[in-house]
Amino acid sequence: MNVGRQMTRVTVQDVARQAGVHSSTVSRALNPETRHRLTKEVVERILAVSKDLGYVPNGAAAMLRTQRSKIIGVILPDMTNPVFPPILDGIDHVLDEAEYVAMVANTGKTADHEHLVVERFLGRQVDGLLLAAFSDDHTIEMCAKRRVPVIMLNRGDQRQRVSSIVSDNRLGLSIAVNHLVSLGHRRIGYISGPTGVSTGKLRLEGFKAEMARHGLDADAVAMASAFTREAALNPARALLDRFRDLTAVVAANDLLALGLYDELKSRGLRCPSDISVVGHNDMLFADVLMPPLTTVRIRHREMGEHAARMLLHRIRDNLESIVDIVLKPELVVRESTAAPRV
Amino acid sequence: MNVGRQMTRVTVQDVARQAGVHSSTVSRALNPETRHRLTKEVVERILAVSKDLGYVPNGAAAMLRTQRSKIIGVILPDMTNPVFPPILDGIDHVLDEAEYVAMVANTGKTADHEHLVVERFLGRQVDGLLLAAFSDDHTIEMCAKRRVPVIMLNRGDQRQRVSSIVSDNRLGLSIAVNHLVSLGHRRIGYISGPTGVSTGKLRLEGFKAEMARHGLDADAVAMASAFTREAALNPARALLDRFRDLTAVVAANDLLALGLYDELKSRGLRCPSDISVVGHNDMLFADVLMPPLTTVRIRHREMGEHAARMLLHRIRDNLESIVDIVLKPELVVRESTAAPRV
DNA sequence: CTGAAAGCGCTAACAA
DNA sequence: TTGTTAGCGCTTTCAG
């Protein structure tokens, strides 16, 4: 082990001098890919010296030289939304194994800020981008122009310019409605998320389609301005005020379902005896809500893993093909749904 | 705006040529700090050309030259623990404003892996490190040797080598016990987290101290192997089996409280009528658990913001002084606590 | 106020 | 098998 605090950074040159070789030889010895081209003896000596000196390669220099950073940018709309931590966890896991690192940023809700963050990441030389956010057109164009590999996560690109990995949102809503119908519900409401993003749009379509398939009216629909607990209040009120005969409500995600719970509670309505509720996502703690929430499960961690793997694959093999992976969700029945009272 | 897809990257040289100036002038024009030393006219021309060409500065080159990356490494033990997202959110917010970016990684639980990740981050030239994890001694030494600014978050360094920002854990437990005592409880159990980390250690001490202050026995203590929902099962069982007269249990964090809920439910015990429960952290959704959890609130987002600001401050002003910031937690009374039955 | 020149630390082509 | 050389793109003295 090294003694003495070297104030000045240790470089390949230092290692080379100490080992009595040229710096390029050190570089080769340190790289597992090229190591075999050297004498075993030399490699060992270099490795020993480099450890002894406490050498740490300077990533910036390598980056500049190789034009590859082994950094992946991950852009989320809002980390405090509980669907994202498991996604991030899955991403981290895959990147970690591949010796990549993740740069992570929240983008709030504005396209401008998203744009700024993406630009900042591109300037930091990310090798690829995982977009779980909003993702406005401008952003996607920018990445395309710079030829930066991008995978969209949890949301799809309407114009099919980039690969994506999503849950089958129409199917998810079809499953949810179907469950309620099979319990005997006929008057079913829907709290929709913003339809500007694919998740919101497809789930609403899924709801309407499945209602139609059962010959039911899909008139009790109210829009939330965001996929948050708070944003559910207004649509929940609208629904409950205007459609007195509803026996069940589907929410476009679990956070909206939770906001609906809040409103039910403040009106003294009981779930599921007065109103059945179905969510979507099976977010963390959906099973310990009051009551435990019946919902549609997405495997978020796997989604993150898949996305990261796809991206690395694209980077390494320089693929250009665009694919959409659609994961199939499944129903999780808990205590927020029951047969309607007669 | 630029037309034509430049396959090759745009550099300062390109901008310089196009603007009819030298690359160093471009550099000066692009840097707000040095911009004023140039003719207004020249600056404008350069800015226009650089936008027109779609110039994005190469961070790797700047990093290599300036020896500063504007990257902060953030190391977490486990992103899926709901205390961390708000912390990360706070960090992100501050870094974003300062035009820094965050590299984020999970470290699982092993010191080896943590070590590896920190080394990887140092190699990537992070300007500073925010450690919310485990943080074994080795890691801290390594950072100290390389003179990388570090702030520990949510955990303190026993040996006072680095600055930290934590909640007052002893006070937190004192508040929790005090609340139960004031409700009339005398036989109170405790599910402790691992005492290898400061959070676990200090909370246990806080529990014991406060019990002693009230002249109560602190004999009903069981250890969990981790701060997770699952890890609460064994200690919960041990406590419930061995101490039949308990009327209340404090858990070292909310996840452990949740695991205790699980065990209570499987035994048909009701909370709070049979057993009162108090948690710690006021994690996301503590208010919608069944029953809503009485707990001790830590302002996690603020903690993240403070930590990030402290770190940036240290980096910019090159301070060496070590400080510990201790945030005061507060009690949040919900429905998991009530007076004991007589 | 602007240009010239050097160099951050690394790697990859080419030579030997 | 190893050394030489050049250069990635930027910033920053130093000159002028």
Short mmCIF file of N, CA and C in Angstrom, two decimals, chain A residues 251-315:
data_model
loop_
_atom_site.label_atom_id
_atom_site.label_comp_id
_atom_site.label_asym_id
_atom_site.label_seq_id
_atom_site.Cartn_x
_atom_site.Cartn_y
_atom_site.Cartn_z
N ALA A 251 -59.31 3.89 -11.66
CA ALA A 251 -58.42 5.04 -11.75
C ALA A 251 -57.25 4.67 -12.65
N ALA A 252 -56.77 5.65 -13.40
CA ALA A 252 -55.73 5.38 -14.39
C ALA A 252 -54.39 5.00 -13.78
N ASN A 253 -54.20 5.36 -12.51
CA ASN A 253 -53.07 4.75 -11.79
C ASN A 253 -53.37 4.73 -10.27
N ASP A 254 -52.48 4.12 -9.54
CA ASP A 254 -52.75 3.91 -8.11
C ASP A 254 -52.77 5.20 -7.32
N LEU A 255 -51.97 6.16 -7.76
CA LEU A 255 -51.94 7.44 -7.06
C LEU A 255 -53.30 8.13 -7.19
N LEU A 256 -53.88 8.04 -8.36
CA LEU A 256 -55.21 8.61 -8.56
C LEU A 256 -56.23 7.84 -7.72
N ALA A 257 -56.06 6.53 -7.64
CA ALA A 257 -56.96 5.72 -6.81
C ALA A 257 -56.86 6.17 -5.36
N LEU A 258 -55.65 6.49 -4.96
CA LEU A 258 -55.43 6.93 -3.59
C LEU A 258 -56.13 8.26 -3.33
N GLY A 259 -56.05 9.16 -4.30
CA GLY A 259 -56.75 10.44 -4.18
C GLY A 259 -58.26 10.20 -4.10
N LEU A 260 -58.72 9.23 -4.85
CA LEU A 260 -60.14 8.87 -4.81
C LEU A 260 -60.50 8.35 -3.41
N TYR A 261 -59.64 7.54 -2.85
CA TYR A 261 -59.83 7.08 -1.46
C TYR A 261 -60.03 8.29 -0.54
N ASP A 262 -59.16 9.28 -0.72
CA ASP A 262 -59.24 10.47 0.14
C ASP A 262 -60.63 11.11 0.04
N GLU A 263 -61.11 11.23 -1.19
CA GLU A 263 -62.40 11.88 -1.40
C GLU A 263 -63.54 11.02 -0.85
N LEU A 264 -63.45 9.73 -1.05
CA LEU A 264 -64.48 8.83 -0.51
C LEU A 264 -64.55 8.98 1.00
N LYS A 265 -63.38 8.99 1.60
CA LYS A 265 -63.33 9.08 3.06
C LYS A 265 -63.97 10.39 3.53
N SER A 266 -63.67 11.47 2.85
CA SER A 266 -64.18 12.75 3.32
C SER A 266 -65.69 12.85 3.10
N ARG A 267 -66.24 12.00 2.25
CA ARG A 267 -67.69 11.97 2.07
C ARG A 267 -68.35 10.89 2.92
N GLY A 268 -67.55 10.16 3.66
CA GLY A 268 -68.11 9.10 4.47
C GLY A 268 -68.56 7.89 3.66
N LEU A 269 -68.05 7.76 2.45
CA LEU A 269 -68.37 6.58 1.63
C LEU A 269 -67.36 5.48 1.92
N ARG A 270 -67.80 4.24 1.94
CA ARG A 270 -66.92 3.12 2.25
C ARG A 270 -66.53 2.38 0.98
N CYS A 271 -65.30 1.95 0.97
CA CYS A 271 -64.81 1.14 -0.14
C CYS A 271 -64.48 -0.23 0.44
N PRO A 272 -64.95 -1.32 -0.09
CA PRO A 272 -65.70 -1.44 -1.34
C PRO A 272 -67.23 -1.47 -1.15
N SER A 273 -67.74 -1.37 0.07
CA SER A 273 -69.18 -1.59 0.22
C SER A 273 -70.02 -0.57 -0.53
N ASP A 274 -69.60 0.71 -0.54
CA ASP A 274 -70.35 1.69 -1.32
C ASP A 274 -69.84 1.78 -2.77
N ILE A 275 -68.55 1.83 -2.89
CA ILE A 275 -67.92 1.97 -4.20
C ILE A 275 -66.69 1.06 -4.28
N SER A 276 -66.62 0.30 -5.33
CA SER A 276 -65.41 -0.49 -5.57
C SER A 276 -64.40 0.37 -6.31
N VAL A 277 -63.12 0.15 -6.05
CA VAL A 277 -62.07 0.94 -6.71
C VAL A 277 -61.01 -0.01 -7.29
N VAL A 278 -60.60 0.26 -8.51
CA VAL A 278 -59.48 -0.47 -9.10
C VAL A 278 -58.43 0.54 -9.55
N GLY A 279 -57.19 0.24 -9.24
CA GLY A 279 -56.10 1.12 -9.66
C GLY A 279 -55.32 0.51 -10.81
N HIS A 280 -54.14 1.04 -11.02
CA HIS A 280 -53.29 0.51 -12.08
C HIS A 280 -51.83 0.77 -11.72
N ASN A 281 -51.00 -0.25 -11.76
CA ASN A 281 -49.55 -0.20 -11.53
C ASN A 281 -49.08 -1.17 -10.44
N ASP A 282 -49.92 -1.37 -9.45
CA ASP A 282 -49.48 -2.10 -8.26
C ASP A 282 -48.21 -1.50 -7.68
N MET A 283 -48.32 -0.25 -7.35
CA MET A 283 -47.17 0.45 -6.78
C MET A 283 -46.84 -0.08 -5.38
N LEU A 284 -45.69 0.27 -4.92
CA LEU A 284 -45.27 -0.06 -3.57
C LEU A 284 -46.36 0.31 -2.57
N PHE A 285 -46.65 -0.59 -1.68
CA PHE A 285 -47.62 -0.36 -0.60
C PHE A 285 -49.08 -0.36 -1.05
N ALA A 286 -49.32 -0.72 -2.30
CA ALA A 286 -50.73 -0.83 -2.71
C ALA A 286 -51.43 -1.87 -1.84
N ASP A 287 -50.65 -2.80 -1.32
CA ASP A 287 -51.23 -3.88 -0.51
C ASP A 287 -51.52 -3.48 0.93
N VAL A 288 -51.04 -2.34 1.35
CA VAL A 288 -51.30 -1.93 2.74
C VAL A 288 -52.13 -0.66 2.83
N LEU A 289 -52.67 -0.25 1.71
CA LEU A 289 -53.57 0.90 1.77
C LEU A 289 -54.84 0.47 2.50
N MET A 290 -55.64 1.43 2.77
CA MET A 290 -56.86 1.16 3.52
C MET A 290 -58.05 1.45 2.61
N PRO A 291 -58.71 0.51 2.01
CA PRO A 291 -58.39 -0.93 2.02
C PRO A 291 -57.30 -1.26 1.00
N PRO A 292 -56.70 -2.45 1.14
CA PRO A 292 -55.73 -2.92 0.16
C PRO A 292 -56.31 -2.84 -1.25
N LEU A 293 -55.54 -2.28 -2.15
CA LEU A 293 -56.06 -1.89 -3.46
C LEU A 293 -56.00 -3.01 -4.50
N THR A 294 -57.14 -3.27 -5.10
CA THR A 294 -57.17 -4.14 -6.28
C THR A 294 -56.60 -3.33 -7.44
N THR A 295 -55.66 -3.92 -8.15
CA THR A 295 -54.97 -3.12 -9.18
C THR A 295 -54.39 -4.01 -10.26
N VAL A 296 -53.79 -3.38 -11.24
CA VAL A 296 -53.19 -4.09 -12.36
C VAL A 296 -51.68 -3.98 -12.22
N ARG A 297 -51.05 -5.12 -12.13
CA ARG A 297 -49.61 -5.10 -11.84
C ARG A 297 -48.73 -4.95 -13.06
N ILE A 298 -47.81 -4.00 -12.95
CA ILE A 298 -46.74 -3.87 -13.94
C ILE A 298 -45.46 -4.26 -13.22
N ARG A 299 -44.61 -4.99 -13.89
CA ARG A 299 -43.35 -5.37 -13.25
C ARG A 299 -42.32 -4.29 -13.55
N HIS A 300 -42.30 -3.30 -12.68
CA HIS A 300 -41.48 -2.13 -12.96
C HIS A 300 -39.99 -2.40 -12.96
N ARG A 301 -39.57 -3.20 -12.03
CA ARG A 301 -38.15 -3.49 -11.96
C ARG A 301 -37.66 -4.15 -13.25
N GLU A 302 -38.45 -5.11 -13.69
CA GLU A 302 -38.09 -5.80 -14.94
C GLU A 302 -38.09 -4.85 -16.11
N MET A 303 -39.02 -3.92 -16.06
CA MET A 303 -39.11 -2.94 -17.12
C MET A 303 -37.80 -2.15 -17.20
N GLY A 304 -37.31 -1.75 -16.03
CA GLY A 304 -36.05 -1.01 -15.99
C GLY A 304 -34.90 -1.86 -16.49
N GLU A 305 -34.89 -3.11 -16.09
CA GLU A 305 -33.80 -4.00 -16.50
C GLU A 305 -33.81 -4.19 -18.01
N HIS A 306 -34.98 -4.50 -18.53
CA HIS A 306 -35.10 -4.67 -19.98
C HIS A 306 -34.61 -3.44 -20.73
N ALA A 307 -35.07 -2.30 -20.27
CA ALA A 307 -34.74 -1.06 -20.97
C ALA A 307 -33.24 -0.84 -20.98
N ALA A 308 -32.62 -1.03 -19.85
CA ALA A 308 -31.17 -0.83 -19.76
C ALA A 308 -30.44 -1.82 -20.67
N ARG A 309 -30.89 -3.04 -20.66
CA ARG A 309 -30.24 -4.05 -21.50
C ARG A 309 -30.39 -3.71 -22.98
N MET A 310 -31.60 -3.32 -23.35
CA MET A 310 -31.84 -2.94 -24.74
C MET A 310 -30.89 -1.82 -25.15
N LEU A 311 -30.78 -0.86 -24.27
CA LEU A 311 -29.96 0.30 -24.59
C LEU A 311 -28.49 -0.08 -24.74
N LEU A 312 -27.99 -0.87 -23.82
CA LEU A 312 -26.59 -1.28 -23.90
C LEU A 312 -26.34 -2.07 -25.18
N HIS A 313 -27.29 -2.88 -25.49
CA HIS A 313 -27.20 -3.69 -26.69
C HIS A 313 -27.11 -2.79 -27.93
N ARG A 314 -27.95 -1.79 -27.95
CA ARG A 314 -27.93 -0.85 -29.07
C ARG A 314 -26.61 -0.12 -29.16
N ILE A 315 -26.09 0.27 -28.02
CA ILE A 315 -24.85 1.01 -28.01
C ILE A 315 -23.70 0.15 -28.51
#
